[in-house]
XYZ file of C-alpha atoms in Angstrom:
592
model
C 47.841 6.511 33.198
C 45.233 7.158 35.897
C 43.914 3.823 37.111
C 40.195 2.639 35.590
C 37.438 1.211 37.391
C 37.701 -2.664 37.270
C 34.496 -4.847 37.755
C 34.894 -8.175 39.548
C 35.178 -11.151 37.424
C 31.984 -11.870 36.087
C 30.607 -15.279 37.264
C 30.678 -17.987 35.184
C 27.531 -20.041 35.751
C 27.480 -23.633 34.426
C 24.761 -25.272 31.933
C 22.476 -26.690 34.801
C 22.292 -23.499 36.782
C 21.610 -21.442 33.860
C 18.748 -23.757 32.952
C 17.266 -23.752 36.473
C 17.489 -19.755 36.331
C 15.825 -19.628 33.121
C 12.988 -21.796 34.715
C 12.669 -20.229 37.440
C 12.752 -16.800 36.115
C 9.808 -17.510 33.695
C 8.063 -20.395 36.105
C 4.463 -19.269 35.611
C 4.836 -19.588 32.066
C 5.094 -23.499 32.326
C 1.654 -24.182 31.947
C 1.147 -22.173 28.771
C 4.543 -24.018 27.588
C 2.995 -27.031 28.786
C 0.120 -26.556 26.327
C 2.616 -25.840 23.522
C 4.293 -29.160 24.023
C 0.763 -31.158 23.931
C -0.095 -29.141 20.605
C 3.100 -30.211 19.366
C 2.442 -33.873 20.027
C -1.131 -33.573 18.419
C 0.411 -32.072 15.467
C 2.904 -35.008 14.935
C 0.285 -37.499 15.230
C -2.252 -35.724 12.844
C 0.829 -35.770 10.603
C 1.387 -39.396 10.966
C -2.372 -40.142 10.572
C -2.065 -38.099 7.203
C 0.638 -40.747 5.904
C -1.422 -43.569 7.368
C -4.733 -42.408 5.373
C -2.558 -41.834 2.130
C -1.029 -45.111 2.463
C -4.436 -46.642 2.754
C -5.759 -45.061 -0.453
C -2.533 -46.457 -2.383
C -3.162 -49.975 -1.001
C -6.756 -49.694 -1.967
C -5.949 -48.511 -5.350
C -3.611 -51.901 -5.758
C -6.279 -53.903 -4.350
C -4.035 -54.691 -1.517
C -5.730 -55.253 2.197
C -3.660 -53.479 5.237
C -4.026 -54.668 8.319
C -7.499 -55.698 7.943
C -8.388 -52.098 7.478
C -11.072 -51.175 4.908
C -12.238 -47.754 3.954
C -14.178 -46.322 1.342
C -13.089 -43.468 -1.051
C -15.348 -41.160 0.495
C -13.839 -42.008 4.301
C -10.272 -41.677 3.040
C -10.944 -38.214 1.356
C -12.739 -37.072 4.249
C -9.950 -38.412 6.950
C -7.225 -36.554 4.511
C -9.185 -33.560 4.828
C -9.887 -33.607 8.505
C -6.420 -34.439 9.304
C -4.864 -31.935 7.108
C -7.172 -29.164 8.716
C -6.362 -30.432 12.221
C -2.654 -30.307 11.665
C -2.490 -26.869 10.180
C -5.046 -25.963 13.402
C -2.558 -27.754 15.866
C 0.480 -26.299 14.266
C -0.602 -22.922 14.334
C -1.661 -23.247 17.949
C 1.813 -24.813 18.728
C 3.581 -21.883 17.101
C 1.634 -19.174 18.626
C 1.428 -20.483 22.173
C 5.048 -21.293 21.898
C 6.455 -18.050 20.786
C 4.026 -16.350 23.139
C 5.836 -18.022 25.665
C 8.828 -17.117 24.086
C 8.079 -13.574 23.663
C 6.851 -13.049 27.112
C 9.888 -14.632 28.629
C 12.062 -12.265 26.703
C 10.477 -9.450 27.738
C 10.915 -10.789 31.260
C 14.502 -11.543 31.023
C 15.047 -8.078 29.561
C 13.538 -6.446 32.328
C 15.192 -8.707 34.736
C 18.735 -7.869 32.821
C 17.891 -3.974 33.219
C 17.171 -4.411 36.573
C 20.338 -6.113 37.178
C 22.289 -3.534 35.375
C 20.462 -0.695 37.166
C 21.319 -2.140 40.239
C 25.190 -2.599 39.683
C 25.458 0.749 37.742
C 26.820 3.089 37.335
C 30.476 1.340 38.499
C 29.708 -1.841 36.441
C 28.639 -0.227 33.637
C 31.766 2.085 32.971
C 34.004 -0.723 34.136
C 32.732 -3.115 31.691
C 33.071 -3.643 28.127
C 29.751 -1.412 26.991
C 29.440 -3.645 23.471
C 29.746 -6.732 25.911
C 26.495 -5.140 27.475
C 25.009 -3.901 24.456
C 25.091 -7.657 22.985
C 23.702 -9.160 26.079
C 20.773 -6.517 26.119
C 19.832 -7.284 22.508
C 21.216 -10.009 20.551
C 21.773 -12.659 23.743
C 18.254 -12.005 24.787
C 16.881 -12.528 21.486
C 18.903 -15.900 21.065
C 17.333 -17.430 24.197
C 14.300 -17.450 22.374
C 15.279 -20.862 20.885
C 15.312 -22.264 23.989
C 11.485 -21.539 24.811
C 10.320 -21.862 21.221
C 12.049 -24.369 19.580
C 13.438 -26.537 22.611
C 10.996 -28.232 24.787
C 8.114 -28.641 22.499
C 9.921 -30.983 19.674
C 11.835 -32.709 22.582
C 8.924 -33.412 24.335
C 7.049 -34.442 20.996
C 10.143 -36.518 19.968
C 9.818 -38.602 22.975
C 5.922 -39.332 22.778
C 5.916 -40.025 19.266
C 8.958 -42.077 19.082
C 7.136 -44.084 22.604
C 4.004 -44.325 20.926
C 5.277 -45.287 17.075
C 7.419 -48.019 19.097
C 4.733 -49.654 21.129
C 2.457 -49.931 17.847
C 5.320 -51.564 15.901
C 6.104 -53.874 18.862
C 2.216 -54.872 19.086
C 1.678 -55.001 15.285
C 5.070 -56.348 13.765
C 6.848 -57.828 16.825
C 10.025 -57.064 18.914
C 12.583 -57.420 16.007
C 11.025 -54.561 14.047
C 10.358 -52.524 17.403
C 13.568 -52.839 18.394
C 15.211 -51.740 14.896
C 12.958 -48.591 14.977
C 14.093 -47.916 18.635
C 17.335 -48.214 17.552
C 17.017 -45.601 15.088
C 15.444 -43.592 17.423
C 18.538 -43.625 19.830
C 21.059 -42.623 16.995
C 18.768 -39.775 15.588
C 17.743 -38.312 18.781
C 20.797 -39.097 21.570
C 23.832 -40.331 19.603
C 24.063 -37.878 16.550
C 22.972 -34.843 18.529
C 26.125 -35.336 20.857
C 28.363 -35.492 17.912
C 31.175 -32.363 18.375
C 29.072 -30.862 21.536
C 32.219 -29.264 22.826
C 33.128 -27.743 19.681
C 29.662 -26.224 19.107
C 29.753 -24.870 22.498
C 33.079 -23.604 22.461
C 32.094 -22.028 19.107
C 29.080 -20.337 20.353
C 30.492 -19.012 23.316
C 33.298 -17.980 21.160
C 31.144 -16.138 18.693
C 29.159 -14.424 21.531
C 32.091 -12.916 22.950
C 33.324 -11.583 19.425
C 29.806 -10.023 18.862
C 30.532 -7.994 22.131
C 34.165 -6.979 20.888
C 32.549 -6.044 17.687
C 29.685 -4.096 19.302
C 32.283 -2.261 21.118
C 33.969 -1.424 18.320
C 31.419 -0.242 16.266
C 30.084 1.553 19.152
C 33.566 3.639 19.132
C 33.593 4.041 15.371
C 30.220 5.475 15.367
C 30.845 7.869 18.276
C 34.449 8.729 17.157
C 33.611 8.911 13.308
C 35.019 12.379 13.000
C 38.445 11.361 14.651
C 38.392 8.110 12.559
C 37.694 10.538 9.288
C 40.196 13.102 10.304
C 43.302 10.720 11.033
C 42.166 8.644 8.171
C 41.906 5.429 10.430
C 38.856 3.893 8.326
C 40.996 1.096 6.909
C 42.598 0.300 10.096
C 39.606 0.386 12.094
C 38.109 -2.118 9.568
C 41.175 -4.400 9.643
C 40.710 -4.336 13.544
C 37.208 -5.064 12.944
C 37.735 -8.055 10.664
C 40.285 -9.112 12.763
C 38.229 -9.725 16.097
C 36.649 -12.505 14.365
C 39.664 -14.854 13.220
C 40.405 -16.388 16.718
C 36.984 -18.006 16.480
C 36.819 -18.871 12.484
C 38.656 -22.412 12.944
C 36.239 -23.472 15.456
C 33.592 -22.146 13.042
C 34.711 -24.141 10.082
C 34.885 -27.163 12.594
C 31.508 -26.616 13.494
C 30.031 -26.322 10.223
C 32.071 -29.836 9.335
C 30.330 -31.002 11.990
C 27.133 -30.003 11.343
C 27.329 -31.207 7.804
C 28.573 -34.760 9.184
C 25.499 -34.961 11.457
C 23.038 -34.183 8.782
C 24.269 -36.907 6.337
C 24.495 -39.638 9.308
C 20.778 -38.420 10.045
C 19.973 -39.341 6.445
C 22.029 -42.386 6.580
C 20.392 -43.737 9.883
C 16.590 -42.824 8.548
C 16.989 -44.829 5.418
C 19.230 -47.474 6.647
C 16.567 -48.001 9.603
C 13.642 -48.213 7.301
C 15.616 -50.809 5.181
C 16.023 -52.676 7.804
C 12.519 -52.506 9.299
C 11.272 -54.065 5.945
C 14.101 -56.751 5.730
C 12.802 -57.710 9.262
C 9.393 -57.476 8.763
C 8.990 -58.964 5.450
C 9.024 -62.293 6.857
C 6.030 -62.495 8.516
C 3.635 -59.701 6.905
C 2.644 -58.936 4.005
C 3.189 -56.159 1.336
C 0.214 -53.841 2.633
C 1.554 -54.037 6.559
C 5.115 -53.078 5.268
C 3.655 -50.309 3.366
C 2.285 -48.791 6.507
C 4.926 -49.463 8.589
C 7.595 -47.429 5.966
C 5.008 -44.556 6.086
C 4.832 -44.162 9.712
C 8.367 -45.065 10.037
C 9.869 -42.222 8.127
C 7.918 -39.321 9.634
C 8.233 -40.712 12.889
C 12.348 -40.476 12.402
C 11.822 -37.235 11.119
C 9.663 -36.076 14.459
C 12.698 -37.582 16.451
C 15.414 -35.804 13.941
C 14.051 -32.416 14.860
C 16.047 -32.952 18.072
C 19.306 -32.629 16.076
C 18.194 -29.597 14.715
C 17.247 -27.328 17.811
C 20.296 -29.198 19.539
C 22.493 -27.065 17.141
C 20.623 -23.672 17.563
C 20.492 -24.437 21.475
C 24.321 -24.375 21.951
C 24.059 -20.635 20.730
C 21.110 -19.949 22.833
C 22.808 -21.287 25.906
C 25.891 -19.585 25.443
C 23.778 -16.246 25.323
C 21.521 -17.385 28.541
C 25.004 -18.185 30.440
C 26.011 -14.565 29.513
C 22.309 -13.299 30.696
C 22.551 -15.448 33.654
C 26.199 -14.061 34.469
C 24.920 -10.444 34.251
C 22.181 -11.247 36.546
C 24.198 -12.859 39.108
C 26.670 -9.757 39.054
C 26.618 -8.352 42.526
C 26.238 -4.796 43.148
C 29.436 -2.674 43.901
C 27.313 -0.424 45.942
C 24.865 -2.171 48.026
C 21.503 -0.843 49.528
C 21.291 -0.510 53.222
C 19.695 -3.472 55.047
C 17.891 -0.861 57.205
C 17.233 2.165 55.169
C 17.003 5.666 57.479
C 15.723 8.574 55.143
C 18.062 11.916 55.038
C 16.826 14.651 56.853
C 15.284 17.795 54.471
C 18.290 20.113 55.379
C 21.784 19.414 56.807
C 25.159 19.768 56.578
C 27.535 17.344 54.245
C 30.466 16.020 56.224
C 32.931 13.921 54.659
C 36.036 12.177 56.730
C 38.520 10.149 55.547
C 36.892 9.533 51.921
C 38.940 7.229 49.872
C 38.558 5.084 46.734
C 40.782 2.372 45.204
C 40.415 0.490 41.873
C 41.773 -2.647 42.566
C 45.261 -2.193 43.989
C 45.370 1.258 42.791
C 44.301 4.054 45.328
C 42.850 7.201 43.384
C 41.779 8.920 46.262
C 42.927 9.046 49.724
C 41.867 10.687 52.800
C 39.197 13.728 51.521
C 37.728 15.681 54.429
C 35.278 18.417 53.865
C 32.200 19.996 55.325
C 29.401 21.621 53.260
C 26.785 23.629 55.012
C 23.425 24.836 53.299
C 24.195 27.486 51.412
C 27.998 27.244 51.106
C 30.117 26.812 48.197
C 33.019 24.415 48.428
C 35.368 24.081 45.504
C 37.435 20.758 44.449
C 40.561 21.535 42.461
C 43.631 20.157 41.068
C 45.457 18.923 38.057
C 43.878 16.158 35.949
C 43.657 12.837 37.343
C 43.934 14.269 40.865
C 41.245 12.298 42.063
C 38.329 15.239 41.548
C 35.573 13.599 39.465
C 36.483 10.453 41.647
C 35.779 12.146 44.736
C 32.200 13.410 43.184
C 31.113 10.231 42.135
C 32.135 8.509 45.396
C 29.785 11.259 47.489
C 26.855 10.021 45.323
C 27.860 6.647 45.882
C 28.838 5.846 42.318
C 31.847 3.955 43.140
C 32.640 2.019 46.015
C 34.634 4.061 48.756
C 35.507 4.059 52.587
C 35.288 6.465 55.060
C 32.937 8.424 56.455
C 30.180 10.497 54.541
C 27.090 11.913 56.270
C 24.126 14.216 55.689
C 22.479 15.690 58.638
C 24.130 13.394 60.971
C 22.442 10.406 59.011
C 26.013 8.184 57.089
C 25.106 8.269 53.362
C 25.319 4.281 53.315
C 22.617 4.002 55.506
C 20.329 5.830 53.204
C 18.667 4.273 50.112
C 20.339 5.006 47.014
C 17.699 6.961 45.477
C 17.355 9.260 48.793
C 21.152 10.012 48.324
C 21.067 10.883 44.870
C 17.886 13.028 45.120
C 19.564 15.152 48.113
C 23.124 14.981 46.599
C 23.086 15.609 42.465
C 26.091 15.224 40.423
C 26.157 17.299 37.057
C 29.491 16.053 35.318
C 31.115 17.437 32.262
C 29.845 15.033 29.661
C 26.196 16.232 29.306
C 24.396 12.996 28.696
C 21.078 13.325 26.740
C 18.504 10.632 25.907
C 16.897 10.260 22.530
C 13.644 12.121 23.140
C 12.326 15.632 23.180
C 13.317 18.551 25.399
C 10.902 18.334 28.014
C 11.613 14.647 28.250
C 15.032 15.309 28.737
C 14.451 17.852 31.401
C 12.222 15.882 33.529
C 14.169 12.367 33.345
C 13.045 10.676 36.384
C 10.161 13.129 37.180
C 6.340 13.013 36.755
C 5.601 16.266 35.759
C 6.635 19.977 36.374
C 4.789 23.008 34.557
C 6.032 24.389 31.266
C 6.296 27.750 32.946
C 9.167 26.495 35.453
C 10.752 24.553 32.746
C 11.034 27.986 30.323
C 12.007 29.956 33.430
C 15.035 27.808 34.148
C 15.843 27.679 30.528
C 15.812 31.272 30.159
C 17.527 31.742 33.543
C 20.495 29.658 31.831
C 20.591 31.756 28.558
C 18.622 29.346 26.151
C 15.241 31.299 25.842
C 16.308 32.723 22.273
C 17.490 28.908 21.516
C 13.744 28.107 22.882
C 11.936 30.671 21.150
C 13.499 29.766 17.541
C 12.032 25.963 18.158
C 8.781 25.441 16.690
C 7.824 22.671 18.953
C 9.242 24.259 21.801
C 9.477 22.071 24.606
C 8.433 19.153 22.471
C 11.451 19.707 20.208
C 12.982 16.324 19.214
C 16.834 16.412 20.411
C 17.822 13.292 18.305
C 20.417 10.843 19.214
C 22.685 12.140 21.992
C 21.290 15.318 21.215
C 24.179 15.923 18.626
C 22.401 18.945 16.863
C 23.166 20.990 19.949
C 26.322 22.518 20.826
C 28.364 20.918 23.861
C 27.691 24.427 25.404
C 23.881 23.931 25.152
C 23.701 20.362 26.316
C 25.629 21.375 29.384
C 23.268 24.252 30.244
C 20.482 21.400 29.527
C 21.953 19.382 31.836
C 22.442 22.081 34.473
C 18.732 23.016 34.152
C 17.658 19.232 34.559
C 19.300 19.666 37.890
C 18.057 22.828 38.605
C 14.484 22.158 38.580
C 15.290 18.707 41.303
C 16.117 21.587 43.965
C 18.937 19.248 45.255
C 19.972 20.083 48.907
C 23.561 19.643 47.318
C 24.621 20.231 43.738
C 27.921 18.788 42.618
C 29.099 20.321 39.606
C 32.119 18.331 37.864
C 33.423 20.917 35.067
C 30.089 21.174 34.193
C 30.563 24.541 32.408
C 33.714 23.434 30.438
C 32.280 24.115 27.229
C 30.731 27.539 27.931
C 31.753 30.709 26.501
C 32.543 33.527 29.527
C 29.210 35.192 28.947
C 26.948 31.832 29.346
C 29.113 30.649 32.086
C 28.489 33.732 34.185
C 24.752 33.412 33.507
C 24.725 29.658 34.946
C 26.961 30.711 37.923
C 24.125 33.495 38.748
C 21.625 30.812 38.364
C 23.840 28.755 40.939
C 24.163 31.512 43.145
C 20.465 32.229 43.500
C 19.701 28.825 44.506
C 22.779 28.790 46.834
C 21.501 32.069 48.702
C 18.086 29.976 48.927
C 19.817 27.422 50.872
C 21.386 25.042 48.286
C 24.805 23.883 49.008
C 27.409 23.600 45.972
C 30.561 21.510 45.366
C 32.561 22.855 42.495
C 34.883 21.165 40.452
C 36.562 23.222 38.218
C 39.769 23.998 36.428
C 38.804 27.812 36.077
C 40.379 29.757 39.068
C 38.786 32.779 37.946
C 35.229 31.376 38.675
C 36.021 30.067 42.186
C 36.904 33.525 44.066
C 33.485 33.301 45.464
C 33.935 29.844 47.086
C 33.750 29.827 50.769
C 36.643 27.272 50.994
C 38.962 25.766 48.580
C 40.136 22.269 48.558
C 43.251 21.391 46.463
C 43.787 17.651 45.311
C 47.279 16.526 44.153
C 47.720 12.363 43.319
C 44.576 11.877 45.274
C 45.291 13.337 48.304
C 44.264 16.934 50.254
C 47.301 18.910 49.267
C 46.038 22.100 50.808
C 42.643 23.828 51.793
C 41.498 27.387 52.931
C 39.350 30.270 51.812
C 40.659 31.730 48.163
C 41.973 34.702 49.993
C 44.321 32.795 52.329
C 45.608 30.238 49.544
C 46.313 33.164 47.311
C 48.103 34.807 49.774
C 50.633 32.192 49.745
C 52.834 32.465 46.731
C 54.121 28.659 46.790
C 50.657 27.007 47.324
C 49.551 25.033 44.834
C 46.230 27.053 44.189
C 48.620 30.467 43.810
C 50.739 28.611 41.103
C 47.360 27.451 39.278
C 46.059 30.729 39.339
C 49.243 32.284 37.734
C 49.281 29.665 35.258
C 45.588 30.468 34.073
C 46.628 34.333 33.892
C 49.379 33.751 31.956
C 47.580 31.447 29.473
C 44.931 34.338 28.960
C 47.102 37.306 29.273
C 47.888 38.878 25.744
C 51.583 38.849 24.223
C 53.432 42.281 24.387
């Protein structure tokens, strides 16, 4: 089996480092987040005010004096109304500002993630679990919303409200009652939320990992649904999908038990503390004062209890944030130069000693070739000989060693975009994005006249097909352009390359899905550009299309086995190229 690219082990940032990264990435959003915290505190105080006014009303109806406060029914009614409206407005403001900060932060994190993925691509993308990347880019980003919208505002309001109520209790009911109240706050806000944290963290990390694996399995299922149906592998794929979650099931059950225990303990602490408050305060205060103390203590405890609520979601959020942070910390395997140099408009592609290794496995070693403007060099060899790896290394898609230059300028000294605009790779897999035909052709370009797009399509034998489409260039290709044949997708990919007018066009089995007639149209289009000065590196298994090459380079097990003109190699009956030509002729020769 051919070695596969392997990305370096992903960094594993700690919780503190991840929190610093989150805050640093969204530092300009801290002022509105502070506003959300203020609004959260005011909302809690408005709620306490409603309870206090209600208690005053109950006391007035019972003829009980409360802390020397006397108010008319009108004042009480207006107080309830004003506080209720204020609480609603403040709550709305808190939610609006908090979620605005959260969604702006998520948007920024998505942009950061995309920039990191693009910076590390394409090597990192190919060498990682694509389902895991998808989970990071979608679900993990969304789960970080808990940190911004549901963590800091309730935490700040819990501290402020508990501090204010403790001070009020101390001044109105004495130190003993204040200490009882404070003990309840500590249990609700610190002790109970800390119960089972290791299990919750392990569960959150396991669930995030399982989501990545299941996303990968789902992507494989959808991409290969025809194969799954054809081989009746549906039940086995389903069993594998269900079995993925089994390792984390035990932790999930333990986490559920911990969650239930914490909820029960919270209720016990709230009402146990209220009872203790009444016992302590009853010796020195009348019924009215005890009523006020009770109606203030209960909602203040609920404010602190919110800490336990967001701690549960925070573990999952932090697990997702760590995966995001790890992705953002990933180093590009092919780095931009420190002092970039632009490539010349024209020049010779010179390759000397090009080598590629995946870990300890060398897949390409010592490739030498020269490709001048207008030349066609063919790279041939059996499957797994390193042809596609060489193509990827030339466009700096994978890490490599050796010397590669264009017009005398080392490719490693040029910006990656500069390299990939001069050297353009068209691979066997013609990738189409979801969108229109025009959008796929212009991928990465601002604008090209429709007439030029149509001319290239007609040149590649797609004119009749284009004319049959009612929307023309605005025809939507759908998801991965599956409505098109493999040959049509390959010709569209080649058209996308030709309109960019690269200096060097690298064709990696990019005509493998074409019939002979369509292939000749494609080769004629390429030949026309070659005549105009475009260099071509052609990678193909089909020996029959290589006779016009200026030079043939034959690879075997990642090394150059032989090279020369087609005539020179065919003149040697024992050459690898001759034997490949004979095998191809035997395959297509009709039986007698």
